Tab-separated table of C-alpha atoms in Angstrom:
chain	number	residue	atom	x	y	z
A	1	UNK	CA	-127.531	44.357	70.273
A	2	UNK	CA	-127.433	44.718	74.590
A	3	UNK	CA	-124.519	46.933	74.075
A	4	UNK	CA	-126.655	48.859	71.370
A	5	UNK	CA	-129.736	49.250	73.520
A	6	UNK	CA	-127.136	50.120	76.881
A	7	UNK	CA	-125.284	53.103	74.637
A	8	UNK	CA	-128.625	54.291	73.563
A	9	UNK	CA	-130.122	54.471	77.116
A	10	UNK	CA	-126.693	55.805	78.432
A	11	UNK	CA	-126.776	58.495	75.595
A	12	UNK	CA	-130.986	59.185	76.024
A	13	UNK	CA	-130.013	59.799	79.977
A	14	UNK	CA	-127.530	62.136	79.513
A	15	UNK	CA	-129.325	63.968	76.989
A	16	UNK	CA	-132.066	64.178	79.679
A	17	UNK	CA	-129.534	65.676	82.104
A	18	UNK	CA	-129.091	68.383	79.480
A	19	UNK	CA	-132.719	68.643	78.770
A	20	UNK	CA	-133.402	68.964	82.608
A	21	UNK	CA	-130.857	71.854	82.864
A	22	UNK	CA	-131.057	73.547	79.856
A	23	UNK	CA	-135.097	74.020	80.167
A	24	UNK	CA	-135.706	76.321	83.063
A	25	UNK	CA	-133.943	79.975	82.682
A	26	UNK	CA	-132.705	82.214	84.723
A	27	UNK	CA	-133.918	85.864	84.899
A	28	UNK	CA	-132.229	88.646	83.772
A	29	UNK	CA	-130.561	90.775	86.848
A	30	UNK	CA	-129.089	93.509	85.121
A	31	UNK	CA	-130.545	96.206	87.138
A	32	UNK	CA	-128.668	99.540	87.737
A	33	UNK	CA	-129.734	100.699	91.324
A	34	UNK	CA	-130.067	104.459	91.851
A	35	UNK	CA	-128.081	106.507	94.737
A	36	UNK	CA	-131.067	106.631	96.382
A	37	UNK	CA	-130.266	110.026	97.978
A	38	UNK	CA	-130.040	111.782	94.722
A	39	UNK	CA	-132.641	109.618	92.726
A	40	UNK	CA	-136.090	110.840	91.403
A	41	UNK	CA	-139.321	109.317	92.240
A	42	UNK	CA	-139.739	108.489	89.028
A	43	UNK	CA	-136.078	106.577	88.743
A	44	UNK	CA	-137.220	104.838	92.555
A	45	UNK	CA	-140.469	103.806	90.935
A	46	UNK	CA	-138.924	102.237	87.357
A	47	UNK	CA	-136.423	100.197	89.421
A	48	UNK	CA	-139.082	98.979	91.872
A	49	UNK	CA	-140.998	97.739	88.810
A	50	UNK	CA	-137.651	96.079	87.557
A	51	UNK	CA	-137.172	94.373	90.676
A	52	UNK	CA	-140.373	93.198	90.986
A	53	UNK	CA	-140.020	91.779	87.276
A	54	UNK	CA	-136.814	90.198	88.266
A	55	UNK	CA	-138.407	88.718	91.365
A	56	UNK	CA	-141.473	87.229	89.452
A	57	UNK	CA	-139.042	85.664	86.746
A	58	UNK	CA	-136.667	84.255	89.689
A	59	UNK	CA	-139.958	82.798	91.486
A	60	UNK	CA	-141.008	81.332	88.071
A	61	UNK	CA	-137.520	79.802	87.447
A	62	UNK	CA	-137.663	77.988	91.348
A	63	UNK	CA	-141.113	76.719	90.171
A	64	UNK	CA	-139.337	75.448	86.930
A	65	UNK	CA	-137.113	73.591	88.522
A	66	UNK	CA	-139.408	71.715	91.117
A	67	UNK	CA	-141.589	70.779	88.154
A	68	UNK	CA	-138.537	69.398	85.949
A	69	UNK	CA	-137.262	67.197	88.976
A	70	UNK	CA	-140.324	65.767	90.195
A	71	UNK	CA	-141.203	65.127	86.429
A	72	UNK	CA	-137.839	62.954	86.680
A	73	UNK	CA	-137.995	59.239	87.724
A	74	UNK	CA	-135.659	58.944	91.084
A	75	UNK	CA	-135.154	55.743	89.619
A	76	UNK	CA	-132.834	57.105	86.650
A	77	UNK	CA	-129.233	56.118	87.422
A	78	UNK	CA	-128.157	59.671	87.146
A	79	UNK	CA	-130.976	61.125	89.110
A	80	UNK	CA	-128.276	62.325	91.908
A	81	UNK	CA	-126.656	64.159	89.762
A	82	UNK	CA	-129.761	65.881	88.583
A	83	UNK	CA	-131.462	66.475	91.576
A	84	UNK	CA	-127.915	67.827	93.439
A	85	UNK	CA	-127.736	70.546	90.244
A	86	UNK	CA	-131.290	71.464	90.473
A	87	UNK	CA	-131.183	72.230	94.344
A	88	UNK	CA	-127.328	74.427	93.916
A	89	UNK	CA	-129.397	76.268	91.051
A	90	UNK	CA	-132.592	76.976	93.361
A	91	UNK	CA	-130.304	77.786	95.690
A	92	UNK	CA	-128.161	80.160	93.621
A	93	UNK	CA	-131.887	81.933	92.919
A	94	UNK	CA	-132.554	82.519	96.490
A	95	UNK	CA	-128.706	83.520	96.933
A	96	UNK	CA	-129.530	85.836	94.155
A	97	UNK	CA	-132.914	87.377	95.366
A	98	UNK	CA	-131.396	87.951	98.815
A	99	UNK	CA	-128.832	90.242	96.979
A	100	UNK	CA	-131.395	91.628	94.864
A	101	UNK	CA	-133.453	92.624	98.098
A	102	UNK	CA	-130.298	94.053	100.076
A	103	UNK	CA	-129.263	96.403	97.151
A	104	UNK	CA	-132.788	97.395	96.278
A	105	UNK	CA	-133.377	98.023	100.002
A	106	UNK	CA	-130.439	100.076	100.698
A	107	UNK	CA	-131.881	102.470	97.857
A	108	UNK	CA	-135.061	102.921	99.348
A	109	UNK	CA	-133.474	103.621	102.971
A	110	UNK	CA	-131.293	106.686	100.981
A	111	UNK	CA	-134.238	107.854	99.285
A	112	UNK	CA	-136.105	108.072	102.172
A	113	UNK	CA	-133.782	109.506	104.587
A	114	UNK	CA	-133.170	112.808	102.025
């Protein structure tokens, strides 16, 4: 009986890890930045809308990660692993947003320079 209960608890904790990891969805980052020196006003406006949508998605993603991590008891045996994965994903989303801002900034500067 103890073995069965322990086995179920272990399996449950692994599935909980998978649930925590699986619930938050990273936004689609597929944006083709126009060559700002050749882009039209409309192309820049459309790209700006996409950039803002991705930024909103990244904010929502990080909020989701925080919410999920806060819903997990630190007493859980595999909490350190869950926390590490959550922090890694959070940091990756920040890096992705920085790269997004850099690419968008390059297009805007080239657009304004023409």
